[in-house]
mmCIF file with all atom_site columns, C-alpha atoms in Angstrom:
data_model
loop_
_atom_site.group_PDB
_atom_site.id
_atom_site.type_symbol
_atom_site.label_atom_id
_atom_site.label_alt_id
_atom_site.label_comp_id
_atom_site.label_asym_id
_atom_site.label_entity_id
_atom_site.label_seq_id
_atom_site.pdbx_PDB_ins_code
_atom_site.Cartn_x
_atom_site.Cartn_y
_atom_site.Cartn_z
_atom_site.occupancy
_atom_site.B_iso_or_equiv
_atom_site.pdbx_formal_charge
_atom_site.auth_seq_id
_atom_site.auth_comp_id
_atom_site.auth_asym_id
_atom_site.auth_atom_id
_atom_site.pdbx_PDB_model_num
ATOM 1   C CA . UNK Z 1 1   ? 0.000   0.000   0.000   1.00 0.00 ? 1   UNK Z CA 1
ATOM 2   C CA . UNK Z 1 2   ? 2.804   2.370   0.781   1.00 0.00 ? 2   UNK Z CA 1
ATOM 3   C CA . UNK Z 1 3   ? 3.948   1.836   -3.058  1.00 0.00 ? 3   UNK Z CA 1
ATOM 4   C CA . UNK Z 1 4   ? 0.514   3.386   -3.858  1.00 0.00 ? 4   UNK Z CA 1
ATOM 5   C CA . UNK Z 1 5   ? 0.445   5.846   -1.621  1.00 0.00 ? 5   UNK Z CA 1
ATOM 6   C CA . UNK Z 1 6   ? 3.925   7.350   -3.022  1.00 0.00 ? 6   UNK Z CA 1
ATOM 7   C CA . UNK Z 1 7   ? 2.866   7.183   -6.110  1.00 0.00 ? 7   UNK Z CA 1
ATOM 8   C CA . UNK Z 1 8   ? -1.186  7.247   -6.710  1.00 0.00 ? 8   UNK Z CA 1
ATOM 9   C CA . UNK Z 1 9   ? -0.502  10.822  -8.769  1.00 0.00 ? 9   UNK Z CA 1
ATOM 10  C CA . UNK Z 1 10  ? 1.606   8.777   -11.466 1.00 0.00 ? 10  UNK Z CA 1
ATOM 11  C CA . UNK Z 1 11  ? -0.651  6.038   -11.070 1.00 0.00 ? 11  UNK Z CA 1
ATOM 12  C CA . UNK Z 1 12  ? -3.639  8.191   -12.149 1.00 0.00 ? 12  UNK Z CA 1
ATOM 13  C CA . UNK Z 1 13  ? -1.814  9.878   -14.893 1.00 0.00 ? 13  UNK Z CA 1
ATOM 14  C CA . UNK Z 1 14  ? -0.760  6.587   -16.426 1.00 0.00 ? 14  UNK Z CA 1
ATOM 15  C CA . UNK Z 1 15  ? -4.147  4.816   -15.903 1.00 0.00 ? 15  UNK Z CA 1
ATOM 16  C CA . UNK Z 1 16  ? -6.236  7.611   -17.530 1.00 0.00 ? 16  UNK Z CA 1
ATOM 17  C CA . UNK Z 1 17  ? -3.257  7.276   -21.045 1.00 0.00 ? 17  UNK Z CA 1
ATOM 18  C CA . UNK Z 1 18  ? -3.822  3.497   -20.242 1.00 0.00 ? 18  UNK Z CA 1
ATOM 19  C CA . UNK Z 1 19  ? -7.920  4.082   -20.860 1.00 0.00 ? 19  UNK Z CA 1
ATOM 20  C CA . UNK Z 1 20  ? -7.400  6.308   -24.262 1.00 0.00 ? 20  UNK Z CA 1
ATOM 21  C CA . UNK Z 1 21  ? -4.929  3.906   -25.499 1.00 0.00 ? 21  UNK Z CA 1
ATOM 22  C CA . UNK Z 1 22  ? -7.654  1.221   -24.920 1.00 0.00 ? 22  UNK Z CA 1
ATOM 23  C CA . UNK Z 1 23  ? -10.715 2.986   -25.562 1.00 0.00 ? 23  UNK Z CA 1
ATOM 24  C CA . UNK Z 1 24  ? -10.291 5.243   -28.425 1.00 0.00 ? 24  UNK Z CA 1
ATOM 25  C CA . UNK Z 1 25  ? -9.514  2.218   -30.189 1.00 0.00 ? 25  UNK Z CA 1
ATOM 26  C CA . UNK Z 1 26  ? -12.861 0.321   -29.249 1.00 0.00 ? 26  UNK Z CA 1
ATOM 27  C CA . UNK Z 1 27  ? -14.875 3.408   -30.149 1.00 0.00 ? 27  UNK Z CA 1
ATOM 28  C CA . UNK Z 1 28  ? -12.948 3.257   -33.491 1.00 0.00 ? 28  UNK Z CA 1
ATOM 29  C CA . UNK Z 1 29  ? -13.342 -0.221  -34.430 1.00 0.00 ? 29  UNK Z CA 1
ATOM 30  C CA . UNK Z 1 30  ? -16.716 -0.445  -32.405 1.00 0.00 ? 30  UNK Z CA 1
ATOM 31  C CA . UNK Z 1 31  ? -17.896 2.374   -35.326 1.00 0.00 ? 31  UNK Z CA 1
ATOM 32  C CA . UNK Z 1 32  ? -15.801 0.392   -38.372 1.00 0.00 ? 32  UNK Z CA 1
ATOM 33  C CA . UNK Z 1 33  ? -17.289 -3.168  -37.440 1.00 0.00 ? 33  UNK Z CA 1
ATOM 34  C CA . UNK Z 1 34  ? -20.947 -2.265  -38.119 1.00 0.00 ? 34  UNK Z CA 1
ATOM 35  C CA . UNK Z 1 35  ? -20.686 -1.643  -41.556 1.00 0.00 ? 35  UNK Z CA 1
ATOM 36  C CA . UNK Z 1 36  ? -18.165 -4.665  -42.078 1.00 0.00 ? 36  UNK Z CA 1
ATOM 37  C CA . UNK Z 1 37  ? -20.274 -6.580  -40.144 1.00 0.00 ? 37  UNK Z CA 1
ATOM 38  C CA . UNK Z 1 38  ? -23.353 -5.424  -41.978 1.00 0.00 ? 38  UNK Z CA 1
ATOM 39  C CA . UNK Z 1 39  ? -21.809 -6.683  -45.489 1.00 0.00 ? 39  UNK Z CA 1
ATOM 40  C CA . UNK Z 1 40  ? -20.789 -10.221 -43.770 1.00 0.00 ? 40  UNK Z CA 1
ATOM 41  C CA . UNK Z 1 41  ? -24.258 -10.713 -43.127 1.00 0.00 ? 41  UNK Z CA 1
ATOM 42  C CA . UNK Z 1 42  ? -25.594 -9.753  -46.431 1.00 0.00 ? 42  UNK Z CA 1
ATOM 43  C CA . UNK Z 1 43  ? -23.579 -11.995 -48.437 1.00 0.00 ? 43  UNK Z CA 1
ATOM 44  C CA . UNK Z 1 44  ? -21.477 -15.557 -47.471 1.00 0.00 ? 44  UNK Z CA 1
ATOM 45  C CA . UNK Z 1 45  ? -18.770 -15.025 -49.594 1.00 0.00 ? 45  UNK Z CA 1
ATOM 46  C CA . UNK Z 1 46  ? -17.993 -11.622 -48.071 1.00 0.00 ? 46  UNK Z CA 1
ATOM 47  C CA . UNK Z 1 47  ? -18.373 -12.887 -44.613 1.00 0.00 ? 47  UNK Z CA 1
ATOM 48  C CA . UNK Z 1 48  ? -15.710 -15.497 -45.606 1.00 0.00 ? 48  UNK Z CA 1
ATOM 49  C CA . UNK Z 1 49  ? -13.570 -12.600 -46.695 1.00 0.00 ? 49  UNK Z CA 1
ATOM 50  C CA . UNK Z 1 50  ? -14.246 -10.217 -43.544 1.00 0.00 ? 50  UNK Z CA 1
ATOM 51  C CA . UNK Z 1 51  ? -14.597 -12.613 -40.844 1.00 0.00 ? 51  UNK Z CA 1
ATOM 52  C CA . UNK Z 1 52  ? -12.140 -14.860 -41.687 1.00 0.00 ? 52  UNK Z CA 1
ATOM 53  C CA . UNK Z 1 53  ? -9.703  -11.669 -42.674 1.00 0.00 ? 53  UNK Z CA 1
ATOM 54  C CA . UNK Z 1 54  ? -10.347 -10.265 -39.305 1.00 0.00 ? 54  UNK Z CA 1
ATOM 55  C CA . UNK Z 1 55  ? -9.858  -13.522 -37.208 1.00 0.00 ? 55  UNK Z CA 1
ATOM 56  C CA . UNK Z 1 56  ? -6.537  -13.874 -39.070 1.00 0.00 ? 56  UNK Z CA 1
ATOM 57  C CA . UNK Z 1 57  ? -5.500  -10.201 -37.906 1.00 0.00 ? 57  UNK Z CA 1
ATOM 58  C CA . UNK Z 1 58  ? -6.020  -11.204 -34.300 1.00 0.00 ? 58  UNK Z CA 1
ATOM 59  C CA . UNK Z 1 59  ? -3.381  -14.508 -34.386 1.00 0.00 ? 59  UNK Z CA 1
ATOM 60  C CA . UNK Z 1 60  ? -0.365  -11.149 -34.973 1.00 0.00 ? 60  UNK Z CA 1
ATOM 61  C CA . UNK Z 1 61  ? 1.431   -10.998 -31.814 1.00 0.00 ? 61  UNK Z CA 1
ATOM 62  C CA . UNK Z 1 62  ? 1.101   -7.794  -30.231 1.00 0.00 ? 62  UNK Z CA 1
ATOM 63  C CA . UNK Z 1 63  ? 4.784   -6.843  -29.940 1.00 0.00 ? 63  UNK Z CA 1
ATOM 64  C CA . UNK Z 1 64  ? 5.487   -7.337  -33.623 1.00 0.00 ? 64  UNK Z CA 1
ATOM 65  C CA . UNK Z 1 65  ? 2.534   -5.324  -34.649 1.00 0.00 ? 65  UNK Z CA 1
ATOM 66  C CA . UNK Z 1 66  ? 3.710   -2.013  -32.159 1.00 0.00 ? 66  UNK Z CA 1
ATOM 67  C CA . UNK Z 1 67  ? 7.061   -2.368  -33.699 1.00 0.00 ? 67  UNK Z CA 1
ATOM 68  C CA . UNK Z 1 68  ? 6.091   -3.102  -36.974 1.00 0.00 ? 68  UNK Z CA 1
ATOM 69  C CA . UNK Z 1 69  ? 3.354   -0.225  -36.897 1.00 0.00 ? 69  UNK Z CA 1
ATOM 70  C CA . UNK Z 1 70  ? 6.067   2.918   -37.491 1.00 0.00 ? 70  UNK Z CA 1
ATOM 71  C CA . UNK Z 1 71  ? 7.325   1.228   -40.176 1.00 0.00 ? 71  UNK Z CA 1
ATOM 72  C CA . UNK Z 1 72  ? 3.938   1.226   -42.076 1.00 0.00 ? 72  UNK Z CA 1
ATOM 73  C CA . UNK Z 1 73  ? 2.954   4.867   -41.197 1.00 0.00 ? 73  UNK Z CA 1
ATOM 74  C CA . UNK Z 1 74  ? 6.157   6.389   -40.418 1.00 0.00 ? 74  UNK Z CA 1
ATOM 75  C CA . UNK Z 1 75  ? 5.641   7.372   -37.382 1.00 0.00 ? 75  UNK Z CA 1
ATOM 76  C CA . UNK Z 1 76  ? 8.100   7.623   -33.706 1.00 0.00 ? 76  UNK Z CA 1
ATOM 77  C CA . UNK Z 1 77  ? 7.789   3.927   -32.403 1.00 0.00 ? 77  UNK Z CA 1
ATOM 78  C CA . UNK Z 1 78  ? 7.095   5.475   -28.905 1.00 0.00 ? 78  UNK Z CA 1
ATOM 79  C CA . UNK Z 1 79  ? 4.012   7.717   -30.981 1.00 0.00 ? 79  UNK Z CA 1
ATOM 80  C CA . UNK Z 1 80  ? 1.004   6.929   -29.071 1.00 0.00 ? 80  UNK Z CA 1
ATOM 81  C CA . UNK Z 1 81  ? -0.626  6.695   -32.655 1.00 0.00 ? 81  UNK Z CA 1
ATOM 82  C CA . UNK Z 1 82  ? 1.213   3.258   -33.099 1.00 0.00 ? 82  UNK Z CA 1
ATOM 83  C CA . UNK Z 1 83  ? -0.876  1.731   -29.871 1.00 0.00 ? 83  UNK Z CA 1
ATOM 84  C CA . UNK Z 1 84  ? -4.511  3.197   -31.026 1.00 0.00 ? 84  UNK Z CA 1
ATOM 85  C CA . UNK Z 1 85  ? -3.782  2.183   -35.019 1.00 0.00 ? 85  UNK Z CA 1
ATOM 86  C CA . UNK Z 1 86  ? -2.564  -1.433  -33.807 1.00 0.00 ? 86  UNK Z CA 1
ATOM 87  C CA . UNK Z 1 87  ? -5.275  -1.468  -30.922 1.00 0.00 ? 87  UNK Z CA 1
ATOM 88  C CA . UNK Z 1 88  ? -8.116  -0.956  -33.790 1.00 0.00 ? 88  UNK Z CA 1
ATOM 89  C CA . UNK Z 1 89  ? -6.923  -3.476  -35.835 1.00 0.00 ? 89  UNK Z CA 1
ATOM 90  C CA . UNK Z 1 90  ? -7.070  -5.980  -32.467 1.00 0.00 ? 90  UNK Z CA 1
ATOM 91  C CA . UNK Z 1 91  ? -10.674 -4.531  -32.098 1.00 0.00 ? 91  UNK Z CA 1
ATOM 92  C CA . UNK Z 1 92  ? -11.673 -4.952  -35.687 1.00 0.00 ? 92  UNK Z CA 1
ATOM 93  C CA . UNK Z 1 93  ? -10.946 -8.559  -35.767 1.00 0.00 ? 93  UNK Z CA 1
ATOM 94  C CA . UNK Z 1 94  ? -13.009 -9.182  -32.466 1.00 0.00 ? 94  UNK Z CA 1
ATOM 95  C CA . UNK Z 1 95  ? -16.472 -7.339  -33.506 1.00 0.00 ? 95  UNK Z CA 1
ATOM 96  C CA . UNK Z 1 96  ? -16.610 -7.583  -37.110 1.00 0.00 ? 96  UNK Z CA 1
ATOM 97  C CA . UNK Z 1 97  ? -17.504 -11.326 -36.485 1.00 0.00 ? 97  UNK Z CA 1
ATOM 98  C CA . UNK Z 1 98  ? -19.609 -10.552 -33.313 1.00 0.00 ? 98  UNK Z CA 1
ATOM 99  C CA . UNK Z 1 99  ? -21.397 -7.801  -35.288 1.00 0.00 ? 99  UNK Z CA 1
ATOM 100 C CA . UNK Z 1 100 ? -21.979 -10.353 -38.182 1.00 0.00 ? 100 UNK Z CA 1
ATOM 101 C CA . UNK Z 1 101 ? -23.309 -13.262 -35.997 1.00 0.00 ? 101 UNK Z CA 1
ATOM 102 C CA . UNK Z 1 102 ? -25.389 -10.400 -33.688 1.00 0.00 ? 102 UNK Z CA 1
ATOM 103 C CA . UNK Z 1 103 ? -27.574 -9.227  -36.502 1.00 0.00 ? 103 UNK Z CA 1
ATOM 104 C CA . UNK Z 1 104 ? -27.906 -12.928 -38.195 1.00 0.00 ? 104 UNK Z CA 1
ATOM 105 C CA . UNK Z 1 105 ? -29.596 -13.903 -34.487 1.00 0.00 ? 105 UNK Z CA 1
ATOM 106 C CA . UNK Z 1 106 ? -32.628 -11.422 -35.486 1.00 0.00 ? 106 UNK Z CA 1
ATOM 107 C CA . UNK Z 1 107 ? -35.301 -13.122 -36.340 1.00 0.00 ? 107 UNK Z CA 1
ATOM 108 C CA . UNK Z 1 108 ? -36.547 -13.656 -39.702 1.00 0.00 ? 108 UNK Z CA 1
ATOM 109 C CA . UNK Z 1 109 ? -40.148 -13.055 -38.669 1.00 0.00 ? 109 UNK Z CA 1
ATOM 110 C CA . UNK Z 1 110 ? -39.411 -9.265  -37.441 1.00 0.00 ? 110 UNK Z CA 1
ATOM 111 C CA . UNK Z 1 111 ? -37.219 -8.472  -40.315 1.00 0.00 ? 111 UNK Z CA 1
ATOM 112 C CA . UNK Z 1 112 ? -39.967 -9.205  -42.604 1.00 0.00 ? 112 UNK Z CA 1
ATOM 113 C CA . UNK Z 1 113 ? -42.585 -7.105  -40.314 1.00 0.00 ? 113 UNK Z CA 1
ATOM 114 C CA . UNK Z 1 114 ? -40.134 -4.545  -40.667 1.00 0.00 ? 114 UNK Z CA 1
ATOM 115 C CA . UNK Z 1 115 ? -40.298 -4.854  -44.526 1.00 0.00 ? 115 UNK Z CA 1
ATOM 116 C CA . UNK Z 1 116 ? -44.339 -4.960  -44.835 1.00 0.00 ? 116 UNK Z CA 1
ATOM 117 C CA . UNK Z 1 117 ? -44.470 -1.820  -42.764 1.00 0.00 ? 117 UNK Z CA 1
ATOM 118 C CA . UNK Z 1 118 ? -42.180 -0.233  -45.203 1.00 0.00 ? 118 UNK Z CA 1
ATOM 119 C CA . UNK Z 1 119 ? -38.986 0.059   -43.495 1.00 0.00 ? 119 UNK Z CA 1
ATOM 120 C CA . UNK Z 1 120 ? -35.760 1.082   -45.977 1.00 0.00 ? 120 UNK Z CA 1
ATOM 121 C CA . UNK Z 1 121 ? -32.980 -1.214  -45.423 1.00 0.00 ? 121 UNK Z CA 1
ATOM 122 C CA . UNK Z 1 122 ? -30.980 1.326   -43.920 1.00 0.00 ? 122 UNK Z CA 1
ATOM 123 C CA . UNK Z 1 123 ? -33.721 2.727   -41.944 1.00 0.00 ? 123 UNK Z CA 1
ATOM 124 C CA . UNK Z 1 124 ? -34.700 -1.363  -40.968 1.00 0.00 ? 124 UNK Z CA 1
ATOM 125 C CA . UNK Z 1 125 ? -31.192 -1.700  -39.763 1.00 0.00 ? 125 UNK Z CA 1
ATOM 126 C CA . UNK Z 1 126 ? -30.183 1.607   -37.500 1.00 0.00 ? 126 UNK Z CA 1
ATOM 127 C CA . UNK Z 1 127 ? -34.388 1.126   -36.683 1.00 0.00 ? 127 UNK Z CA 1
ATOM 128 C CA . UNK Z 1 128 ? -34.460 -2.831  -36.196 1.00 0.00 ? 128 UNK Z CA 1
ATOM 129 C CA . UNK Z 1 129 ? -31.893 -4.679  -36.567 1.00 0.00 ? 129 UNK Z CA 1
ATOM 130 C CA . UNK Z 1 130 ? -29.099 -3.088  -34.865 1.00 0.00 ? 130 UNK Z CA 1
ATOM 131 C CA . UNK Z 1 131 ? -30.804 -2.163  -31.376 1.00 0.00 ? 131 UNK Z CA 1
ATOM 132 C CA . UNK Z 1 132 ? -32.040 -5.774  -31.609 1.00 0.00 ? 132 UNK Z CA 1
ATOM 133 C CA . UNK Z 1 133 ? -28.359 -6.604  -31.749 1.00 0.00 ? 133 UNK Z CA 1
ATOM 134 C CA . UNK Z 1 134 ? -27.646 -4.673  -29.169 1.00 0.00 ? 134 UNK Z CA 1
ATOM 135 C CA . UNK Z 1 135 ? -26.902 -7.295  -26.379 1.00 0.00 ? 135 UNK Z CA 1
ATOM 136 C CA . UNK Z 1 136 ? -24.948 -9.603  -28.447 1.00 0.00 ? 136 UNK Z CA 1
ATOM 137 C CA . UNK Z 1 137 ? -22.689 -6.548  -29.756 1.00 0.00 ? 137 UNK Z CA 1
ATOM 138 C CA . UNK Z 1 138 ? -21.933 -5.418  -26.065 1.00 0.00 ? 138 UNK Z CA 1
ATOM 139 C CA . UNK Z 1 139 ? -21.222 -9.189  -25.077 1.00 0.00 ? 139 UNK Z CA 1
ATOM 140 C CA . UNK Z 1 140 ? -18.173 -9.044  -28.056 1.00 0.00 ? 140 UNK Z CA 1
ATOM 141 C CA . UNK Z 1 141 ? -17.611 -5.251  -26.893 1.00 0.00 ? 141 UNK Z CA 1
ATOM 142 C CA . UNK Z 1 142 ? -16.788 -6.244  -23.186 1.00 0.00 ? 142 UNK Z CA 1
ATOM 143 C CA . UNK Z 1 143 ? -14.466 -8.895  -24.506 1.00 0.00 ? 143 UNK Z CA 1
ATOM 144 C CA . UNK Z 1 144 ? -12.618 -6.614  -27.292 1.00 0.00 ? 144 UNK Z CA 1
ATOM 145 C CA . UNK Z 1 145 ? -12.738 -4.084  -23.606 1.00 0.00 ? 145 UNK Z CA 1
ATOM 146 C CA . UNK Z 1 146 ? -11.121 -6.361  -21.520 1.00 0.00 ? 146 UNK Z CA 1
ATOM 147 C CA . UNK Z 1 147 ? -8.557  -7.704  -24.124 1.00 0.00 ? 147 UNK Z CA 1
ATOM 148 C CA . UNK Z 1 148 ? -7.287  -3.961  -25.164 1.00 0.00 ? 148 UNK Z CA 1
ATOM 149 C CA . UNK Z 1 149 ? -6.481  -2.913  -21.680 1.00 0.00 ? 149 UNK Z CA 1
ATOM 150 C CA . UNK Z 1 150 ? -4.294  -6.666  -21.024 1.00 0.00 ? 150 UNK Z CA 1
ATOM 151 C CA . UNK Z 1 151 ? -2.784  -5.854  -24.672 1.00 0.00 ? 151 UNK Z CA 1
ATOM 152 C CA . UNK Z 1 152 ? -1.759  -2.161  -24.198 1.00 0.00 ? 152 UNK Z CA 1
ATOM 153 C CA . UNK Z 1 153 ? 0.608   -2.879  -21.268 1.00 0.00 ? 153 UNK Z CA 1
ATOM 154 C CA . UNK Z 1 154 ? 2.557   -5.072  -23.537 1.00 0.00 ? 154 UNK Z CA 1
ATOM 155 C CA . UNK Z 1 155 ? 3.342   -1.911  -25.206 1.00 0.00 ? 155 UNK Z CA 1
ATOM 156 C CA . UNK Z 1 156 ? 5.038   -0.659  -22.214 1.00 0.00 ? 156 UNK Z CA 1
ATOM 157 C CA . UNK Z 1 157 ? 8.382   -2.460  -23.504 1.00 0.00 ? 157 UNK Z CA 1
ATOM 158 C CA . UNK Z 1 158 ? 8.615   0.232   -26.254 1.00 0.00 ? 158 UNK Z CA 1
ATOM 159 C CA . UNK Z 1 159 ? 8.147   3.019   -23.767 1.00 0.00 ? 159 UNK Z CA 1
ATOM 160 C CA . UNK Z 1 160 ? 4.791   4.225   -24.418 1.00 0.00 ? 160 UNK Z CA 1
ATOM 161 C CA . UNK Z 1 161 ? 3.740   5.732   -21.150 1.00 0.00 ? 161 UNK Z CA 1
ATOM 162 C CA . UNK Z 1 162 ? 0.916   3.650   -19.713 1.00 0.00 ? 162 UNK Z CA 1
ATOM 163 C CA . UNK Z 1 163 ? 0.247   1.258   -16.768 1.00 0.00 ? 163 UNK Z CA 1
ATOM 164 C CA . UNK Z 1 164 ? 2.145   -1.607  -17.954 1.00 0.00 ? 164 UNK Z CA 1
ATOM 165 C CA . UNK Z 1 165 ? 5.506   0.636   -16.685 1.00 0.00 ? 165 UNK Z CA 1
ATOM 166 C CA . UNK Z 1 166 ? 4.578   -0.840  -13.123 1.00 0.00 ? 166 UNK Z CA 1
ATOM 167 C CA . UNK Z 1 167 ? 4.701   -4.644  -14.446 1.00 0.00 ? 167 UNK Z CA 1
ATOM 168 C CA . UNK Z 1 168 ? 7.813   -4.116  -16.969 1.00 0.00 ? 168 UNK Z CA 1
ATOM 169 C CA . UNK Z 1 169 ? 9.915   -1.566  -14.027 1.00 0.00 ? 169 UNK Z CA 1
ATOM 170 C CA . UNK Z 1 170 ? 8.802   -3.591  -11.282 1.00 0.00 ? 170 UNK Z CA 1
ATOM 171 C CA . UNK Z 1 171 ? 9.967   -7.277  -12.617 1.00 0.00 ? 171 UNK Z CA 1
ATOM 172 C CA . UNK Z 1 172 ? 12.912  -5.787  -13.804 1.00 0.00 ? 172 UNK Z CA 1
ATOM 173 C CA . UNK Z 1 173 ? 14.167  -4.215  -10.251 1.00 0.00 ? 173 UNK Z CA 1
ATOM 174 C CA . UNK Z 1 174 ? 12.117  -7.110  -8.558  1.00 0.00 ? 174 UNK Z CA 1
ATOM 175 C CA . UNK Z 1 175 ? 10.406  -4.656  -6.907  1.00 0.00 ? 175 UNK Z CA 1
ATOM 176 C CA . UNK Z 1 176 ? 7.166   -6.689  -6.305  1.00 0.00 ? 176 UNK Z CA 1
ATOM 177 C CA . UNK Z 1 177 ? 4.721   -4.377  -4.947  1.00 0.00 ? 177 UNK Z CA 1
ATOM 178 C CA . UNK Z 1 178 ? 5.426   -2.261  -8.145  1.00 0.00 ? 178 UNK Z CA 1
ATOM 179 C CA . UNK Z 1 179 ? 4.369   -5.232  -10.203 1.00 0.00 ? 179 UNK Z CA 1
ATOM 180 C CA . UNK Z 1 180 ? 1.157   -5.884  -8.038  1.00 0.00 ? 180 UNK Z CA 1
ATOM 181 C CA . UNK Z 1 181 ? 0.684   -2.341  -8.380  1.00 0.00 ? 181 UNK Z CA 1
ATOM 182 C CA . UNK Z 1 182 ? 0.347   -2.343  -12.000 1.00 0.00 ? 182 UNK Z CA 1
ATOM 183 C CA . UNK Z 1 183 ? -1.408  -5.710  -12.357 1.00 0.00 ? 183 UNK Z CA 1
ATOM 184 C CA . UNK Z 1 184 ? -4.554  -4.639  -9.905  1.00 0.00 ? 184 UNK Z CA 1
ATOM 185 C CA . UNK Z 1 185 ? -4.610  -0.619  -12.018 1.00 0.00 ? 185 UNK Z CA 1
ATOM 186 C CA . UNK Z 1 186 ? -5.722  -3.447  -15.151 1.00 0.00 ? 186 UNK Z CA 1
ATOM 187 C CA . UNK Z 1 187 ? -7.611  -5.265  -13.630 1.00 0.00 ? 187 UNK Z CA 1
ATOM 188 C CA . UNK Z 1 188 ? -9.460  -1.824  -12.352 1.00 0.00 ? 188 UNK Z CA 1
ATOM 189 C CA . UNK Z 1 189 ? -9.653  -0.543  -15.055 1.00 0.00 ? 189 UNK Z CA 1
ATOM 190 C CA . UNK Z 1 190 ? -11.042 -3.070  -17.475 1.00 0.00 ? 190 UNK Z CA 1
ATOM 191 C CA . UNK Z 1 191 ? -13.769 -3.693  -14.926 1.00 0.00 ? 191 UNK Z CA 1
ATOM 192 C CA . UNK Z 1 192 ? -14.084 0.162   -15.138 1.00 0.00 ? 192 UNK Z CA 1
ATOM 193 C CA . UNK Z 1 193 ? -14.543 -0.705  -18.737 1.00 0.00 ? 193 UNK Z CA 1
ATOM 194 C CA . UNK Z 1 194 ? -17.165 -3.299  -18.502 1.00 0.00 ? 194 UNK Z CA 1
ATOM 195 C CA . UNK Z 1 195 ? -19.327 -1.551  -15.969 1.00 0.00 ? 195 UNK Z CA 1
ATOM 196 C CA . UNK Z 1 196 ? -19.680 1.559   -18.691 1.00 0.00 ? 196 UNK Z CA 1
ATOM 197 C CA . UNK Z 1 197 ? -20.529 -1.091  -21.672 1.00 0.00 ? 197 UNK Z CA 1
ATOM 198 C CA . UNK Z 1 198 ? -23.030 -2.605  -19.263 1.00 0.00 ? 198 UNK Z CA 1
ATOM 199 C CA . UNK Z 1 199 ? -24.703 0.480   -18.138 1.00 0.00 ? 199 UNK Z CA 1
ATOM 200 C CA . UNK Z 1 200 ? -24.942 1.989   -21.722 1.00 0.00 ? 200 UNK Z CA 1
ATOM 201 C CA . UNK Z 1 201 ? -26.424 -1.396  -23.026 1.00 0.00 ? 201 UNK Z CA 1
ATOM 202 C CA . UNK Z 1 202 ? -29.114 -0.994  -20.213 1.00 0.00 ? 202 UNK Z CA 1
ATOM 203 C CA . UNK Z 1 203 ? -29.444 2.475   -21.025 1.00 0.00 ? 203 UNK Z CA 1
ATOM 204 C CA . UNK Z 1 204 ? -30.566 1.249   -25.148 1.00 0.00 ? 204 UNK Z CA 1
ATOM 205 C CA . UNK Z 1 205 ? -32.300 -1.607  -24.292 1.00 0.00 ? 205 UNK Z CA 1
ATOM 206 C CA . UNK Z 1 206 ? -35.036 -0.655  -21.968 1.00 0.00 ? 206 UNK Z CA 1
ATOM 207 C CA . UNK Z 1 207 ? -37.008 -3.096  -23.230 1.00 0.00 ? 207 UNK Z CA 1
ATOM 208 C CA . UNK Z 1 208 ? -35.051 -5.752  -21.359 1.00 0.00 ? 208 UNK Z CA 1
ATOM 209 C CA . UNK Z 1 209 ? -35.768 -3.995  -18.217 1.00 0.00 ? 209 UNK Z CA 1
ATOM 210 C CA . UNK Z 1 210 ? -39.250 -4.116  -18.853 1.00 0.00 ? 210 UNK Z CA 1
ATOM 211 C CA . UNK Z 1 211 ? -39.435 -8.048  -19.663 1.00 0.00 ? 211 UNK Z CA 1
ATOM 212 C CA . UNK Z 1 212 ? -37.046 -8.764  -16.438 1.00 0.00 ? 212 UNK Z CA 1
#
C-alpha cells in the first residue's frame, strides 16, 4: 500500500493514457465493425472474406505489430498513434464477427414485419436490426474491452507511457509491490470498462428492463 500511496498521482496519470490507449480504439473499431459486419451478413462469400480476414488479424502478436506499426505509417515507435492504429486493428478482428453473428440472431419473422411496414434497409437496420443486436454486440464489446487494456501494457516495452511501466519496471528491479501495483490498475480498469458497456447497453435496451 505504501507503493501506492507514493505514487497514486503517477498512477492516475498513467491509468487515464492506459484508458485512451484502450478505448479510443474500441470506439474506433466499435464504429468500423458495423458496416463490415453489416456486409458479412448480407452476403457468405464476403463474410468469408471479412470474418475470416479479421480472425486472421487477431493470431499477430502484439509486440510485432507495435514495432512493426512505425514502419507502415512512419511514425516515432514510442508515438502513441502506433498503440490506437494497432489497438483498432485488435478490435476490428473481435467485432466484425460478433457484429456479423449479432444481426444474423434477429429473427426472420421481425425483419420481414419490418419490410411490410415499409422500413428502408438502412432505416430497418439503424431502426431494427441493430438495437435488436444490441446485447450480443456489447457481449463481443466487453471482450474486445477487456482484451485492449491486457494488450496495451505489452506496449510498455517500447516506452509508451501507460500502466504496464509498473509490471515491466517492477519485474525488472524485482520490486514486487510495483508489479502488483500495475497488475490490480488493469484489472481496475477493465472492470471500469465493462461496468460503462453494461450500463450503456441498459441504457438502449429498456425493453429488457421491462421483460425482467
Amino acid at each position: 500500500m505504501s507503493f501506492i500511496q507514493d505514487h497514486w498521482s503517477d498512477i492516475l496519470s498513467r491509468g487515464v493514457e492506459h484508458a485512451w490507449l484502450a478505448g479510443l480504439p474500441l470506439l474506433i473499431g466499435l464504429f468500423l465493425s458495423l458496416p463490415l459486419g453489416w456486409l458479412a451478413r448480407r452476403a457468405s462469400w464476403l463474410r468469408v472474406v471479412l470474418v475470416g480476414g479479421s480472425s486472421l488479424l487477431y493470431t499477430i502478436p502484439s509486440l510485432a505489430l507495435f514495432v512493426l506499426m512505425p514502419l507502415i505509417v512512419k511514425t516515432n515507435i514510442v508515438d502513441p498513434i502506433n498503440v490506437i492504429i494497432a489497438m483498432t486493428i485488435y478490435t476490428l478482428a473481435l467485432l466484425v464477427r460478433t457484429v456479423a453473428d449479432a444481426l444474423g440472431a434477429v429473427s426472420e419473422e421481425t425483419t420481414q414485419a419490418a419490410i411490410a411496414m415499409g422500413y428502408t434497409p438502412i432505416r430497418r437496420f439503424f431502426g431494427v436490426e441493430l438495437p435488436l443486436a444490441v446485447p450480443v454486440i456489447s457481449a463481443g464489446l466487453r471482450v474486445a474491452a477487456v482484451s485492449n487494456v491486457a494488450i496495451v501494457s505489452v506496449a510498455a516495452l517500447l516506452g509508451i507511457r501507460q500502466l504496464g511501466f509498473y509490471l515491466t519496471d517492477g519485474y525488472q528491479t524485482t520490486y514486487w509491490a510495483e508489479v502488483w501495483t500495475g497488475v490490480v490498475a488493469c484489472l481496475v480498469l477493465a472492470l471500469i470498462f465493462d461496468l460503462v458497456i453494461q450500463l450503456i447497453t441498459r441504457l438502449l435496451t429498456p425493453w429488457q428492463r421491462a421483460v425482467s
